[in-house]
Amino acid sequence: MRDTTDEEFRAYVAARRPALLRTAARIAGEDAEDLLQAALAETYLAWERIGSRAAVDGYVRRAMANTHISWWRRRRRLDVHPSGDVPERPVADDAPRCDLRDALGRALRRLPERQRTAVFLRYYEDRPEHEVAALLGVSVGTVKSTVSRAMARLRDDAVLGAARH
């Protein structure tokens, strides 16, 4: 029985790891690998208790969120309080990366809901077209054309935005 469970879990991790790692990166940044590993360890321990295999992604995401919150609380208690000392080296400026992420978020919000959902499932969740089609209740051809139109609109927005600056 345990061998079957181990094989199911290994197959799940092999199939979903890239998408889960992207989610972990959005949550924890450079600690994404550690966060995902901790969440997968928790999921492995609960594998037989998870009722539906369709619910596993949600379980892993919730485990990542809870683990990250715990880490944040633990670090916050250990934080050093500010002092009057100025660091010798300049602090890294993440503003350009944040600006790009904000611009992408704004561009995605301008898309119609169906296009936004298709792009999210296809590229952010890294799901194959047939899976996106099943989730949206449409044909694979509809997914392809919807994503194509969305990407064209995002490209147009990027070109127009660059022309304004």
Coordinates of N, CA, C and O in Angstrom, one line a residue:
M1 N 0.8 -1.2 0.0 CA 0.0 0.0 0.0 C 0.9 1.3 0.0 O 0.6 2.2 -0.7
R2 N 1.9 1.3 0.8 CA 2.7 2.5 0.9 C 3.5 2.7 -0.4 O 3.7 3.8 -0.8
D3 N 3.9 1.6 -1.1 CA 4.6 1.8 -2.4 C 3.7 2.5 -3.4 O 4.1 3.3 -4.1
T4 N 2.4 2.1 -3.4 CA 1.5 2.8 -4.3 C 1.3 4.2 -4.0 O 1.3 5.1 -4.8
T5 N 1.2 4.5 -2.7 CA 1.1 5.9 -2.2 C 2.4 6.7 -2.6 O 2.3 7.8 -3.1
D6 N 3.5 6.1 -2.4 CA 4.8 6.8 -2.8 C 4.8 7.1 -4.3 O 5.2 8.2 -4.7
E7 N 4.4 6.1 -5.1 CA 4.4 6.3 -6.5 C 3.5 7.4 -6.9 O 3.8 8.2 -7.8
E8 N 2.3 7.4 -6.3 CA 1.3 8.4 -6.6 C 1.8 9.8 -6.3 O 1.7 10.8 -7.1
F9 N 2.5 9.9 -5.1 CA 3.0 11.2 -4.7 C 4.1 11.6 -5.6 O 4.2 12.8 -6.0
R10 N 5.0 10.7 -5.9 CA 6.1 11.1 -6.8 C 5.6 11.6 -8.2 O 6.1 12.5 -8.7
A11 N 4.6 10.9 -8.7 CA 4.0 11.3 -10.0 C 3.4 12.7 -9.9 O 3.5 13.5 -10.8
Y12 N 2.7 12.9 -8.8 CA 2.1 14.2 -8.6 C 3.2 15.3 -8.5 O 3.1 16.3 -9.2
V13 N 4.2 15.1 -7.8 CA 5.3 16.1 -7.6 C 6.0 16.3 -9.0 O 6.2 17.5 -9.4
A14 N 6.2 15.2 -9.7 CA 6.9 15.4 -11.0 C 6.0 16.2 -12.0 O 6.5 17.1 -12.7
A15 N 4.7 16.0 -11.9 CA 3.8 16.7 -12.8 C 3.5 18.2 -12.4 O 3.4 19.0 -13.3
R16 N 3.4 18.4 -11.2 CA 2.9 19.7 -10.7 C 4.0 20.6 -10.1 O 3.8 21.8 -9.8
R17 N 5.2 20.1 -10.0 CA 6.3 20.9 -9.3 C 6.6 22.3 -10.0 O 6.7 23.3 -9.3
P18 N 6.7 22.3 -11.3 CA 7.0 23.7 -11.9 C 5.9 24.7 -11.5 O 6.2 25.8 -11.2
A19 N 4.6 24.4 -11.6 CA 3.6 25.3 -11.3 C 3.6 25.7 -9.8 O 3.4 26.8 -9.4
L20 N 3.8 24.7 -9.0 CA 3.8 24.9 -7.5 C 5.0 25.8 -7.2 O 4.9 26.6 -6.3
L21 N 6.1 25.6 -7.8 CA 7.3 26.4 -7.6 C 7.1 27.8 -7.9 O 7.5 28.7 -7.2
R22 N 6.4 28.1 -9.0 CA 6.0 29.5 -9.4 C 5.2 30.1 -8.3 O 5.4 31.3 -7.9
T23 N 4.2 29.3 -7.8 CA 3.4 29.8 -6.7 C 4.2 30.1 -5.5 O 4.1 31.2 -4.9
A24 N 5.1 29.2 -5.2 CA 6.0 29.4 -4.0 C 6.9 30.7 -4.2 O 7.1 31.4 -3.2
A25 N 7.3 30.9 -5.4 CA 8.2 32.1 -5.7 C 7.4 33.4 -5.5 O 7.9 34.4 -5.0
R26 N 6.1 33.3 -5.9 CA 5.3 34.5 -5.7 C 5.0 34.8 -4.2 O 4.9 35.9 -3.8
I27 N 5.0 33.7 -3.4 CA 4.8 33.9 -2.0 C 6.1 34.2 -1.2 O 6.1 35.1 -0.4
A28 N 7.2 33.5 -1.5 CA 8.3 33.6 -0.7 C 9.6 34.1 -1.4 O 10.7 34.2 -0.7
G29 N 9.5 34.4 -2.6 CA 10.7 34.9 -3.3 C 11.8 33.9 -3.4 O 11.7 32.8 -3.8
E30 N 13.0 34.4 -2.8 CA 14.2 33.5 -2.9 C 14.1 32.3 -2.0 O 14.9 31.3 -2.2
D31 N 13.2 32.2 -1.1 CA 13.0 31.0 -0.3 C 11.9 30.1 -0.8 O 11.5 29.2 -0.2
A32 N 11.6 30.2 -2.1 CA 10.6 29.4 -2.8 C 10.9 27.9 -2.7 O 10.0 27.1 -2.4
E33 N 12.1 27.5 -3.0 CA 12.5 26.1 -3.0 C 12.2 25.5 -1.6 O 11.6 24.4 -1.4
D34 N 12.7 26.2 -0.5 CA 12.5 25.7 0.8 C 11.0 25.7 1.2 O 10.6 24.7 1.8
L35 N 10.3 26.7 0.8 CA 8.8 26.7 1.1 C 8.1 25.5 0.4 O 7.3 24.8 1.1
L36 N 8.4 25.3 -0.9 CA 7.8 24.2 -1.6 C 8.1 22.9 -0.9 O 7.3 22.0 -0.7
Q37 N 9.4 22.7 -0.6 CA 9.8 21.4 0.0 C 9.1 21.2 1.4 O 8.6 20.1 1.6
A38 N 8.9 22.2 2.2 CA 8.2 22.1 3.4 C 6.8 21.7 3.2 O 6.2 20.9 3.9
A39 N 6.2 22.4 2.2 CA 4.7 22.1 1.9 C 4.6 20.7 1.4 O 3.6 20.0 1.7
L40 N 5.5 20.3 0.5 CA 5.4 18.9 0.0 C 5.6 17.8 1.1 O 5.0 16.8 1.0
A41 N 6.5 18.1 2.0 CA 6.7 17.2 3.1 C 5.4 17.1 3.9 O 5.0 15.9 4.3
E42 N 4.7 18.2 4.2 CA 3.5 18.1 4.9 C 2.4 17.4 4.1 O 1.6 16.6 4.7
T43 N 2.4 17.6 2.8 CA 1.4 17.0 2.0 C 1.6 15.5 1.9 O 0.7 14.7 2.0
Y44 N 2.9 15.1 1.9 CA 3.2 13.6 1.9 C 2.7 13.0 3.1 O 2.1 11.9 3.0
L45 N 2.9 13.6 4.3 CA 2.4 13.0 5.5 C 0.8 12.9 5.5 O 0.3 12.0 6.2
A46 N 0.2 13.8 4.8 CA -1.3 13.8 4.8 C -1.9 13.1 3.6 O -3.1 13.1 3.4
W47 N -1.0 12.6 2.7 CA -1.4 12.1 1.4 C -2.6 11.2 1.5 O -3.6 11.3 0.7
E48 N -2.6 10.2 2.4 CA -3.7 9.3 2.5 C -5.0 9.9 3.0 O -6.1 9.4 2.8
R49 N -4.9 11.0 3.7 CA -6.1 11.7 4.3 C -6.7 12.6 3.3 O -7.9 13.0 3.5
I50 N -6.0 13.0 2.3 CA -6.6 13.9 1.3 C -7.6 13.1 0.5 O -7.3 12.2 -0.2
G51 N -8.9 13.5 0.6 CA -10.0 12.8 0.0 C -9.9 12.7 -1.5 O -10.1 11.6 -2.1
S52 N -9.7 13.8 -2.2 CA -9.8 13.8 -3.6 C -8.4 14.3 -4.2 O -7.8 15.2 -3.7
R53 N -7.9 13.6 -5.2 CA -6.7 14.0 -5.8 C -6.8 15.3 -6.5 O -5.8 16.0 -6.7
A54 N -8.0 15.7 -6.8 CA -8.2 17.0 -7.4 C -8.0 18.1 -6.4 O -7.7 19.3 -6.8
A55 N -8.0 17.8 -5.1 CA -7.8 18.8 -4.1 C -6.4 19.0 -3.6 O -6.1 19.8 -2.8
V56 N -5.5 18.2 -4.2 CA -4.1 18.2 -3.7 C -3.4 19.6 -3.9 O -2.7 20.1 -3.0
D57 N -3.6 20.2 -5.1 CA -3.0 21.5 -5.4 C -3.4 22.5 -4.3 O -2.6 23.3 -3.8
G58 N -4.7 22.5 -4.0 CA -5.2 23.4 -3.0 C -4.6 23.2 -1.6 O -4.2 24.1 -0.9
Y59 N -4.4 21.9 -1.3 CA -3.8 21.5 0.0 C -2.4 22.0 0.0 O -1.9 22.6 1.0
V60 N -1.6 21.8 -1.1 CA -0.2 22.3 -1.1 C -0.1 23.8 -1.0 O 0.7 24.3 -0.2
R61 N -1.0 24.5 -1.7 CA -1.0 25.9 -1.6 C -1.3 26.4 -0.2 O -0.7 27.4 0.3
R62 N -2.3 25.8 0.4 CA -2.6 26.2 1.8 C -1.4 25.9 2.7 O -1.1 26.7 3.6
A63 N -0.8 24.8 2.5 CA 0.4 24.4 3.3 C 1.5 25.5 3.1 O 2.2 25.9 4.1
M64 N 1.7 25.9 1.9 CA 2.7 26.9 1.6 C 2.4 28.2 2.3 O 3.2 28.9 2.9
A65 N 1.1 28.7 2.2 CA 0.7 29.9 2.8 C 0.9 29.8 4.3 O 1.4 30.7 5.0
N66 N 0.4 28.7 5.0 CA 0.5 28.6 6.4 C 2.0 28.5 6.8 O 2.4 29.2 7.8
T67 N 2.8 27.8 6.1 CA 4.2 27.7 6.4 C 4.9 29.1 6.3 O 5.7 29.5 7.2
H68 N 4.6 29.8 5.3 CA 5.2 31.1 5.1 C 4.8 32.1 6.2 O 5.7 32.8 6.7
I69 N 3.6 32.0 6.6 CA 3.1 32.9 7.7 C 3.9 32.5 9.0 O 4.3 33.4 9.7
S70 N 4.0 31.2 9.2 CA 4.8 30.8 10.4 C 6.2 31.3 10.4 O 6.7 31.8 11.4
W71 N 6.8 31.1 9.2 CA 8.2 31.6 9.1 C 8.3 33.1 9.3 O 9.2 33.6 10.0
W72 N 7.3 33.8 8.7 CA 7.3 35.3 8.9 C 7.2 35.7 10.4 O 7.9 36.6 10.8
R73 N 6.3 35.0 11.0 CA 6.1 35.3 12.5 C 7.3 35.0 13.3 O 7.7 35.8 14.2
R74 N 7.9 33.9 13.0 CA 9.1 33.5 13.7 C 10.2 34.5 13.5 O 10.9 35.0 14.4
R75 N 10.4 34.9 12.2 CA 11.5 35.9 11.9 C 11.2 37.3 12.5 O 12.1 38.0 13.0
R76 N 9.9 37.6 12.5 CA 9.5 38.9 13.1 C 9.8 39.0 14.6 O 10.3 40.1 15.0
R77 N 9.7 37.9 15.3 CA 10.0 37.9 16.7 C 11.5 38.0 16.9 O 12.0 38.5 17.9
L78 N 12.3 37.6 15.9 CA 13.7 37.6 16.0 C 14.4 38.8 15.4 O 15.6 39.0 15.5
D79 N 13.5 39.6 14.8 CA 14.1 40.8 14.1 C 14.8 41.7 15.0 O 14.5 41.9 16.2
V80 N 15.9 42.3 14.4 CA 16.7 43.3 15.2 C 15.9 44.6 15.0 O 15.4 45.0 14.0
H81 N 15.9 45.4 16.1 CA 15.2 46.7 16.1 C 16.1 47.7 15.4 O 17.3 47.7 15.5
P82 N 15.5 48.7 14.7 CA 16.3 49.7 14.0 C 17.2 50.4 14.9 O 16.9 50.7 16.0
S83 N 18.4 50.8 14.3 CA 19.3 51.6 15.1 C 19.7 52.9 14.2 O 19.2 53.0 13.1
G84 N 20.5 53.7 14.7 CA 20.9 54.9 14.0 C 22.0 54.6 13.0 O 22.5 55.5 12.3
D85 N 22.6 53.4 13.0 CA 23.7 53.0 12.1 C 23.2 53.0 10.6 O 22.2 52.4 10.3
V86 N 24.0 53.5 9.7 CA 23.7 53.4 8.3 C 24.6 52.3 7.7 O 25.8 52.2 8.0
P87 N 24.0 51.4 6.9 CA 24.8 50.3 6.3 C 25.9 50.9 5.4 O 25.7 51.9 4.8
E88 N 27.0 50.2 5.3 CA 28.1 50.6 4.5 C 27.8 50.4 3.0 O 28.2 51.2 2.2
R89 N 27.1 49.3 2.7 CA 26.8 49.0 1.3 C 25.4 49.5 1.0 O 24.5 49.4 1.9
P90 N 25.1 49.9 -0.2 CA 23.7 50.3 -0.5 C 22.8 49.1 -0.5 O 23.2 48.0 -0.8
V91 N 21.6 49.4 -0.2 CA 20.6 48.3 -0.2 C 20.1 48.1 -1.6 O 19.9 49.1 -2.4
A92 N 19.9 46.9 -2.0 CA 19.4 46.5 -3.4 C 18.1 47.2 -3.7 O 17.2 47.3 -2.8
D93 N 18.0 47.7 -4.8 CA 16.8 48.4 -5.3 C 15.9 47.5 -6.1 O 16.3 47.2 -7.3
D94 N 14.8 47.0 -5.6 CA 14.0 46.1 -6.4 C 12.9 46.8 -7.1 O 11.9 46.2 -7.6
A95 N 12.9 48.2 -7.1 CA 11.9 49.0 -7.7 C 11.6 48.6 -9.2 O 10.4 48.5 -9.6
P96 N 12.6 48.5 -10.0 CA 12.4 48.1 -11.4 C 11.6 46.8 -11.6 O 10.6 46.7 -12.4
R97 N 11.9 45.8 -10.8 CA 11.3 44.5 -10.9 C 9.8 44.7 -10.4 O 8.9 44.1 -10.9
C98 N 9.6 45.4 -9.3 CA 8.3 45.7 -8.8 C 7.4 46.5 -9.8 O 6.2 46.2 -10.0
D99 N 8.0 47.4 -10.5 CA 7.3 48.2 -11.5 C 6.9 47.3 -12.6 O 5.7 47.4 -13.1
L100 N 7.7 46.4 -13.0 CA 7.4 45.4 -14.1 C 6.2 44.5 -13.7 O 5.3 44.3 -14.4
R101 N 6.3 44.0 -12.5 CA 5.3 43.1 -11.9 C 3.9 43.9 -11.8 O 2.9 43.4 -12.2
D102 N 4.0 45.2 -11.4 CA 2.8 46.0 -11.3 C 2.2 46.2 -12.7 O 1.0 46.2 -12.9
A103 N 3.1 46.5 -13.7 CA 2.6 46.8 -15.0 C 1.9 45.5 -15.6 O 0.9 45.6 -16.3
L104 N 2.5 44.4 -15.4 CA 1.9 43.1 -15.8 C 0.6 42.9 -15.2 O -0.4 42.5 -15.9
G105 N 0.5 43.1 -13.9 CA -0.8 43.0 -13.2 C -1.8 43.9 -13.8 O -3.0 43.5 -14.0
R106 N -1.5 45.1 -14.0 CA -2.4 46.1 -14.6 C -2.9 45.6 -16.0 O -4.1 45.7 -16.4
A107 N -1.9 45.1 -16.8 CA -2.3 44.7 -18.2 C -3.2 43.5 -18.1 O -4.1 43.4 -18.9
L108 N -2.9 42.5 -17.2 CA -3.8 41.4 -17.1 C -5.2 41.8 -16.6 O -6.2 41.2 -17.1
R109 N -5.3 42.7 -15.7 CA -6.6 43.2 -15.2 C -7.4 43.8 -16.3 O -8.6 43.9 -16.3
R110 N -6.7 44.4 -17.4 CA -7.5 45.0 -18.5 C -8.1 44.0 -19.4 O -8.9 44.3 -20.2
L111 N -7.6 42.7 -19.4 CA -8.1 41.7 -20.2 C -9.5 41.3 -19.8 O -9.8 41.3 -18.6
P112 N -10.4 40.9 -20.7 CA -11.7 40.3 -20.3 C -11.5 39.1 -19.4 O -10.4 38.4 -19.5
E113 N -12.4 38.8 -18.6 CA -12.2 37.7 -17.6 C -11.9 36.4 -18.2 O -11.0 35.7 -17.7
R114 N -12.5 36.0 -19.3 CA -12.3 34.7 -19.9 C -10.8 34.7 -20.4 O -10.2 33.6 -20.3
Q115 N -10.3 35.7 -21.1 CA -9.0 35.7 -21.5 C -8.0 35.7 -20.4 O -7.0 35.0 -20.4
R116 N -8.3 36.5 -19.3 CA -7.4 36.5 -18.2 C -7.3 35.1 -17.5 O -6.2 34.7 -17.2
T117 N -8.4 34.5 -17.4 CA -8.5 33.1 -16.8 C -7.7 32.1 -17.6 O -6.9 31.3 -17.1
A118 N -7.9 32.2 -19.0 CA -7.2 31.3 -19.8 C -5.7 31.5 -19.8 O -4.9 30.5 -19.7
V119 N -5.2 32.7 -19.8 CA -3.8 33.0 -19.7 C -3.2 32.6 -18.4 O -2.2 32.0 -18.3
F120 N -4.0 32.8 -17.3 CA -3.5 32.4 -16.0 C -3.4 30.9 -15.9 O -2.3 30.4 -15.5
L121 N -4.4 30.2 -16.3 CA -4.3 28.7 -16.3 C -3.2 28.2 -17.2 O -2.5 27.2 -16.8
R122 N -3.1 28.7 -18.4 CA -2.1 28.2 -19.3 C -0.7 28.5 -19.0 O 0.2 27.6 -19.0
Y123 N -0.4 29.7 -18.6 CA 1.0 30.1 -18.4 C 1.4 30.2 -16.9 O 2.5 29.8 -16.5
Y124 N 0.6 30.7 -16.0 CA 0.9 30.8 -14.6 C 0.8 29.5 -13.9 O 1.7 29.1 -13.2
E125 N -0.3 28.7 -14.2 CA -0.4 27.4 -13.7 C 0.2 26.3 -14.5 O 0.3 25.2 -14.1
D126 N 0.7 26.7 -15.7 CA 1.4 25.8 -16.6 C 0.6 24.5 -16.9 O 1.1 23.4 -16.9
R127 N -0.7 24.8 -17.2 CA -1.6 23.6 -17.5 C -1.6 23.5 -19.0 O -1.6 24.5 -19.7
P128 N -1.7 22.2 -19.5 CA -1.8 22.0 -20.9 C -3.2 22.5 -21.5 O -4.1 22.6 -20.7
E129 N -3.2 22.7 -22.8 CA -4.4 23.3 -23.4 C -5.7 22.4 -23.1 O -6.7 22.9 -22.8
H130 N -5.5 21.1 -23.2 CA -6.7 20.2 -23.0 C -7.2 20.3 -21.5 O -8.4 20.3 -21.3
E131 N -6.3 20.6 -20.6 CA -6.8 20.7 -19.2 C -7.5 22.1 -19.0 O -8.5 22.2 -18.3
V132 N -6.9 23.1 -19.6 CA -7.6 24.4 -19.5 C -9.0 24.4 -20.2 O -9.9 24.9 -19.6
A133 N -9.0 23.7 -21.3 CA -10.3 23.5 -22.0 C -11.3 22.8 -21.1 O -12.5 23.2 -21.0
A134 N -10.9 21.8 -20.4 CA -11.8 21.0 -19.5 C -12.2 21.9 -18.3 O -13.4 21.9 -18.0
L135 N -11.3 22.7 -17.8 CA -11.7 23.5 -16.7 C -12.6 24.7 -17.1 O -13.5 25.0 -16.3
L136 N -12.5 25.2 -18.3 CA -13.3 26.3 -18.7 C -14.6 25.8 -19.4 O -15.5 26.6 -19.7
G137 N -14.6 24.5 -19.7 CA -15.8 23.9 -20.4 C -15.9 24.4 -21.8 O -17.0 24.6 -22.3
V138 N -14.8 24.5 -22.5 CA -14.7 24.9 -23.9 C -13.8 23.9 -24.7 O -13.2 23.0 -24.1
S139 N -13.8 24.1 -26.0 CA -12.9 23.2 -26.8 C -11.4 23.7 -26.7 O -11.2 24.8 -26.3
V140 N -10.5 22.8 -27.1 CA -9.1 23.1 -27.1 C -8.9 24.3 -28.1 O -8.1 25.2 -27.8
G141 N -9.6 24.2 -29.2 CA -9.4 25.3 -30.2 C -9.8 26.7 -29.6 O -9.2 27.7 -29.9
T142 N -10.9 26.7 -28.8 CA -11.3 27.9 -28.2 C -10.3 28.4 -27.2 O -10.0 29.6 -27.1
V143 N -9.6 27.5 -26.5 CA -8.5 27.9 -25.6 C -7.4 28.5 -26.4 O -6.9 29.6 -26.0
K144 N -7.0 27.9 -27.5 CA -5.9 28.4 -28.3 C -6.2 29.8 -28.8 O -5.4 30.7 -28.7
S145 N -7.4 30.0 -29.3 CA -7.8 31.3 -29.9 C -7.9 32.3 -28.8 O -7.5 33.5 -29.0
T146 N -8.5 32.0 -27.7 CA -8.6 32.9 -26.5 C -7.3 33.4 -26.0 O -7.0 34.5 -25.8
V147 N -6.4 32.4 -25.8 CA -5.0 32.7 -25.3 C -4.3 33.6 -26.4 O -3.6 34.5 -26.0
S148 N -4.4 33.2 -27.7 CA -3.8 34.0 -28.7 C -4.2 35.4 -28.7 O -3.4 36.4 -28.8
R149 N -5.5 35.6 -28.6 CA -6.1 37.0 -28.6 C -5.6 37.8 -27.4 O -5.2 38.9 -27.5
A150 N -5.6 37.1 -26.3 CA -5.1 37.7 -25.0 C -3.6 38.1 -25.1 O -3.3 39.2 -24.8
M151 N -2.8 37.2 -25.7 CA -1.4 37.6 -25.8 C -1.2 38.7 -26.8 O -0.3 39.6 -26.6
A152 N -1.9 38.7 -27.9 CA -1.8 39.8 -28.8 C -2.2 41.1 -28.2 O -1.5 42.2 -28.4
R153 N -3.2 41.1 -27.4 CA -3.7 42.3 -26.7 C -2.6 42.8 -25.7 O -2.3 44.0 -25.5
L154 N -2.0 41.8 -24.9 CA -0.9 42.2 -24.0 C 0.3 42.8 -24.7 O 0.9 43.7 -24.3
R155 N 0.6 42.2 -25.9 CA 1.7 42.7 -26.7 C 1.4 44.1 -27.2 O 2.3 45.0 -27.1
D156 N 0.2 44.4 -27.7 CA -0.2 45.7 -28.1 C -0.1 46.7 -26.9 O 0.3 47.8 -27.1
D157 N -0.6 46.3 -25.8 CA -0.5 47.2 -24.6 C 0.9 47.5 -24.3 O 1.2 48.6 -23.9
A158 N 1.8 46.5 -24.4 CA 3.2 46.8 -24.1 C 3.8 47.7 -25.1 O 4.6 48.6 -24.7
V159 N 3.5 47.6 -26.4 CA 4.1 48.4 -27.4 C 3.5 49.9 -27.2 O 4.3 50.8 -27.3
L160 N 2.2 50.0 -27.0 CA 1.6 51.3 -26.8 C 2.2 52.0 -25.5 O 2.4 53.2 -25.5
G161 N 2.4 51.2 -24.5 CA 2.9 51.7 -23.2 C 4.3 52.2 -23.4 O 4.7 53.2 -22.9
A162 N 5.1 51.4 -24.2 CA 6.5 51.8 -24.4 C 6.6 53.1 -25.3 O 7.4 53.9 -25.1
A163 N 5.6 53.2 -26.2 CA 5.6 54.4 -27.1 C 5.2 55.7 -26.3 O 5.7 56.8 -26.6
R164 N 4.4 55.5 -25.2 CA 4.1 56.7 -24.4 C 5.2 57.2 -23.6 O 5.2 58.3 -23.2
H165 N 6.2 56.3 -23.3 CA 7.3 56.7 -22.4 C 8.5 57.1 -23.1 O 8.9 57.1 -24.1

